[in-house]
CSV table of C-alpha atoms in Angstrom, one decimal:
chain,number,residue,atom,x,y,z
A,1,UNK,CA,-7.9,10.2,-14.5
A,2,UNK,CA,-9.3,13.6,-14.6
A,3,UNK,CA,-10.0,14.8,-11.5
A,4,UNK,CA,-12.4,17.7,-12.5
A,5,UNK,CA,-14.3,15.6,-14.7
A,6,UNK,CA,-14.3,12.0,-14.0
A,7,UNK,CA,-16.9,10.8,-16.3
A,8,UNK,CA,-14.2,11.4,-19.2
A,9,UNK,CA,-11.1,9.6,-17.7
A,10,UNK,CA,-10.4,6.6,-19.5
A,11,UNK,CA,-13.1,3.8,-19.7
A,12,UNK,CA,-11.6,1.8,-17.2
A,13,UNK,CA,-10.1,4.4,-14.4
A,14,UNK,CA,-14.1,6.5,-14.8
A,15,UNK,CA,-15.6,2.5,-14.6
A,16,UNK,CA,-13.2,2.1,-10.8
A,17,UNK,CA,-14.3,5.5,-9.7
A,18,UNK,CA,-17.7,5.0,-10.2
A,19,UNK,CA,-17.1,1.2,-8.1
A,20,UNK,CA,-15.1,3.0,-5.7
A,21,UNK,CA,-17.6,6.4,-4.9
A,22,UNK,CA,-20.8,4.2,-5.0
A,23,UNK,CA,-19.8,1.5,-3.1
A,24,UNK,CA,-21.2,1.4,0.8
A,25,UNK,CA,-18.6,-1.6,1.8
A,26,UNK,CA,-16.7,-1.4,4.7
A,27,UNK,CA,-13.1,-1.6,3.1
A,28,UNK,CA,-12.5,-0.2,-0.6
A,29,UNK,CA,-8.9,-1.7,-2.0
A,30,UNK,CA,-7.4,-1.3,-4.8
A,31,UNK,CA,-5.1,-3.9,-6.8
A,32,UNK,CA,-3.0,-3.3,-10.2
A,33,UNK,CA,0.6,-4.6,-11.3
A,34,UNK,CA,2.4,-1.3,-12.1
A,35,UNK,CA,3.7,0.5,-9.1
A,36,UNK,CA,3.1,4.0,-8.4
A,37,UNK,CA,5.6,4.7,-5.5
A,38,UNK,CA,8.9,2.3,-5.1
A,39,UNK,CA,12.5,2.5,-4.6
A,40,UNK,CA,13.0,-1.6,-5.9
A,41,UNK,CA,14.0,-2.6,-8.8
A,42,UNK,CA,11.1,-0.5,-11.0
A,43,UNK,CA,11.3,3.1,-9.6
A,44,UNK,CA,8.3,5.5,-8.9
A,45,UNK,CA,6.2,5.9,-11.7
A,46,UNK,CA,4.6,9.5,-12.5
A,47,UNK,CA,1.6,8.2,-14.6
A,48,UNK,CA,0.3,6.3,-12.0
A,49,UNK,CA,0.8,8.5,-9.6
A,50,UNK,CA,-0.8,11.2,-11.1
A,51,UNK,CA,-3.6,8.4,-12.1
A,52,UNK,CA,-4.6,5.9,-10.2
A,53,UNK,CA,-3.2,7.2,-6.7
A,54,UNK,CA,-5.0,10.6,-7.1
A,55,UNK,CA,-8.3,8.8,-8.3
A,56,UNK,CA,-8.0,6.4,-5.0
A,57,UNK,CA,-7.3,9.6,-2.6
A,58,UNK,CA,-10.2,11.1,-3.9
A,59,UNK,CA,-12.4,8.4,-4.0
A,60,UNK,CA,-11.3,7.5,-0.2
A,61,UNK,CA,-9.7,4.2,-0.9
A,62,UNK,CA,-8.2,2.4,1.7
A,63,UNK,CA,-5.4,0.3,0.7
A,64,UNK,CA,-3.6,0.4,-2.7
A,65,UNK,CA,-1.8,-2.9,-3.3
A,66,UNK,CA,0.4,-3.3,-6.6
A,67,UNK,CA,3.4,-5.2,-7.4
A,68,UNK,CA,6.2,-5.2,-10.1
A,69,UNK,CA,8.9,-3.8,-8.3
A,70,UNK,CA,10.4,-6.6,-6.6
A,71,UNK,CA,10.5,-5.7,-3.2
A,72,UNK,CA,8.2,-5.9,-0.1
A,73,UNK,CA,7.1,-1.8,0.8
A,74,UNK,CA,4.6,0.1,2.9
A,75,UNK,CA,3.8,3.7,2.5
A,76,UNK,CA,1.4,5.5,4.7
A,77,UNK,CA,-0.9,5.5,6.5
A,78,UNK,CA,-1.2,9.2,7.1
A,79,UNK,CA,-4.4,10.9,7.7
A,80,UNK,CA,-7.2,10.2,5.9
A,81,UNK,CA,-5.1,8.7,2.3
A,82,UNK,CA,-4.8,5.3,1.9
A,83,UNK,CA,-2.0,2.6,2.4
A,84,UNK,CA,0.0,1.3,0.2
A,85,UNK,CA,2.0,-1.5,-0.4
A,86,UNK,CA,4.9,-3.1,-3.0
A,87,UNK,CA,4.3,-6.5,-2.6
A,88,UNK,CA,6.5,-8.0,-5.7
A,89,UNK,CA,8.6,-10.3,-3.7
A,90,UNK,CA,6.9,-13.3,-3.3
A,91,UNK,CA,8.6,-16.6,-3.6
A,92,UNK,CA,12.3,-14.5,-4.1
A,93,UNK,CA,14.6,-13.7,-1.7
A,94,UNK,CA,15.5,-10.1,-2.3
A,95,UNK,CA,19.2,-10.1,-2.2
A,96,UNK,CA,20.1,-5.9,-2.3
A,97,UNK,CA,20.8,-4.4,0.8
A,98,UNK,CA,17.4,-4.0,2.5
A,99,UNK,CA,16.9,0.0,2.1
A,100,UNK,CA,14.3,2.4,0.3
A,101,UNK,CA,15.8,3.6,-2.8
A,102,UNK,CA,13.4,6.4,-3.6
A,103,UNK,CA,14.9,9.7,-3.7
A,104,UNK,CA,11.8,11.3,-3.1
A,105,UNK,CA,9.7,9.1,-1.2
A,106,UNK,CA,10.0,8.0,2.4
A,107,UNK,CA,8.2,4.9,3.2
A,108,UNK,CA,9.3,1.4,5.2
A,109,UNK,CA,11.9,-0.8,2.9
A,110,UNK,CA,11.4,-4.0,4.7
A,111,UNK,CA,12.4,-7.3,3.0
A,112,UNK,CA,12.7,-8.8,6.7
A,113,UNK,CA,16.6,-9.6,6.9
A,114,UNK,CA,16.0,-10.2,2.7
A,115,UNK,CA,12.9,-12.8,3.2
A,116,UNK,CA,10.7,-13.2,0.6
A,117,UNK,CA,6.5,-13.2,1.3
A,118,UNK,CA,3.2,-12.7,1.0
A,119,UNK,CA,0.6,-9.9,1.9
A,120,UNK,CA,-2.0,-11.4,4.0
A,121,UNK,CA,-5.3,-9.6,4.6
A,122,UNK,CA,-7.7,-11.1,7.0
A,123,UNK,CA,-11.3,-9.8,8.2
A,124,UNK,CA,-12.0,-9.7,11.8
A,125,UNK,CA,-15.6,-7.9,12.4
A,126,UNK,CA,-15.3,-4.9,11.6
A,127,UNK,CA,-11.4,-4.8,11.1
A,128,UNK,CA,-9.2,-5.5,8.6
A,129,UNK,CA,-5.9,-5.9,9.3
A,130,UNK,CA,-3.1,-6.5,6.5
A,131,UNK,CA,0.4,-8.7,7.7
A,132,UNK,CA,3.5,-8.7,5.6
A,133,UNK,CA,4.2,-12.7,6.1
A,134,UNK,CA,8.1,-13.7,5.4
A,135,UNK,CA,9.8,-17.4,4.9
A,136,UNK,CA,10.4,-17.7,8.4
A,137,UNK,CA,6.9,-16.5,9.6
A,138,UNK,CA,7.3,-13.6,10.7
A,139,UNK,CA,4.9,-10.9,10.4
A,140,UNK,CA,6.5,-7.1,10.9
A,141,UNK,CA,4.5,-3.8,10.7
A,142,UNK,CA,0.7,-5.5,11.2
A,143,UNK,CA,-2.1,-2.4,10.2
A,144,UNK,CA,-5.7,-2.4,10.8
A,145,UNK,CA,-8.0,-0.4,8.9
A,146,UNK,CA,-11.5,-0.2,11.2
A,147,UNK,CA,-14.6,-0.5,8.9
A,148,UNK,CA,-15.4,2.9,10.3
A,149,UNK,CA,-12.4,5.2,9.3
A,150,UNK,CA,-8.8,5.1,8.5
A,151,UNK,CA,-6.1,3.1,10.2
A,152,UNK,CA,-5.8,3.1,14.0
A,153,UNK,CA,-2.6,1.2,14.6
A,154,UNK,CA,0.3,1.4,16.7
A,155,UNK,CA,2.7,0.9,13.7
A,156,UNK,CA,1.5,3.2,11.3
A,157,UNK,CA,4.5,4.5,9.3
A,158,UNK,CA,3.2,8.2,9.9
A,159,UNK,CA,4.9,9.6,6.6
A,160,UNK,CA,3.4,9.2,3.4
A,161,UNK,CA,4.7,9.7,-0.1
A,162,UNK,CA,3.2,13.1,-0.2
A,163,UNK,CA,4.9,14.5,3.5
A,164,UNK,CA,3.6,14.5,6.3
A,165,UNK,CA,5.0,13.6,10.4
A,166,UNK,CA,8.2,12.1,11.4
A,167,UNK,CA,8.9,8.5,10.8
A,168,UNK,CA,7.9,6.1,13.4
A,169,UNK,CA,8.0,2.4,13.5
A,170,UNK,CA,7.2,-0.4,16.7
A,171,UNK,CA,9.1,-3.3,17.0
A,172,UNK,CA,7.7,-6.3,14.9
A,173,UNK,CA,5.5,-9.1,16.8
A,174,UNK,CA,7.0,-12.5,17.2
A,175,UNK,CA,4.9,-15.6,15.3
A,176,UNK,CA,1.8,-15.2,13.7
């Protein structure tokens, strides 16, 4: 991706910019394998990071959703970047001891008490709201992105990989 000049990133990335800045839907997400950010079992990685993540942040992306590392993860929301997810543990339990491994990154580690799941995105109006869905149903850290701006909810992880405010979580809803 180059950011001063993104008609000459590669074909593809200047082909999802172009997508992504033209684009009047409500939502704008983003899918790939690789991770950028994770502390699972395939650590952060610098080329996408300096990649893909910049070219969604500057072409207002609203989620980024990748897999690979084998973990469930949520970075962000925080201010006007997107969020981002790990969501490489579907159908596995993930048997390590439940905790964030990045060294540089603070995010939300949450394989629910080592569930495996699913990321569930569902439209409502003009909301979108994203549940993390384990084995046994449950469905911690719900966030809604409005069509009309950034995420308003309650359970925002307020850090994001780049800084930002202190760490807060809510307590996660019972049942679907």
């Amino acid at each position: 991706y180059n950011a001063s000049n993104p008609s000459s990133s590669a074909p593809q990335v200047a082909f999802a910019y172009n997508q992504f800045t033209n684009s009047s839907q409500p939502w704008k997400i983003l899918f790939f394998h690789h991770n950028g950010y994770s502390g699972g079992s395939h650590k952060d990685s610098s080329s996408i990071i300096s990649n893909l993540i910049a070219m969604a942040v500057d072409t207002n992306v609203d989620a980024v959703i990748w897999g690979h590392s084998h973990v469930y993860e949520r970075f962000g929301p925080q201010g006007n970047d997107p969020v981002f997810y790990t969501i490489g543990n579907g159908g596995k339990t993930y048997d390590k001891d439940n905790t964030c491994k990045s060294s540089r990154i603070p995010c939300t580690a949450v394989s629910p008490r080592g569930q495996a799941g699913f990321l569930l995105g569902e439209v409502n109006g003009n909301q979108l709201t994203f549940r993390y869905i384990t084995q046994t149903g449950e469905n911690p850290e719900p966030i809604t992105l409005p069509a009309d701006g950034r995420s308003s909810s309650t359970n925002a992880i307020r850090r994001h990989p780049s800084g930002g405010g202190p760490k807060t979580t809510s307590p996660p809803p019972s049942g679907l």
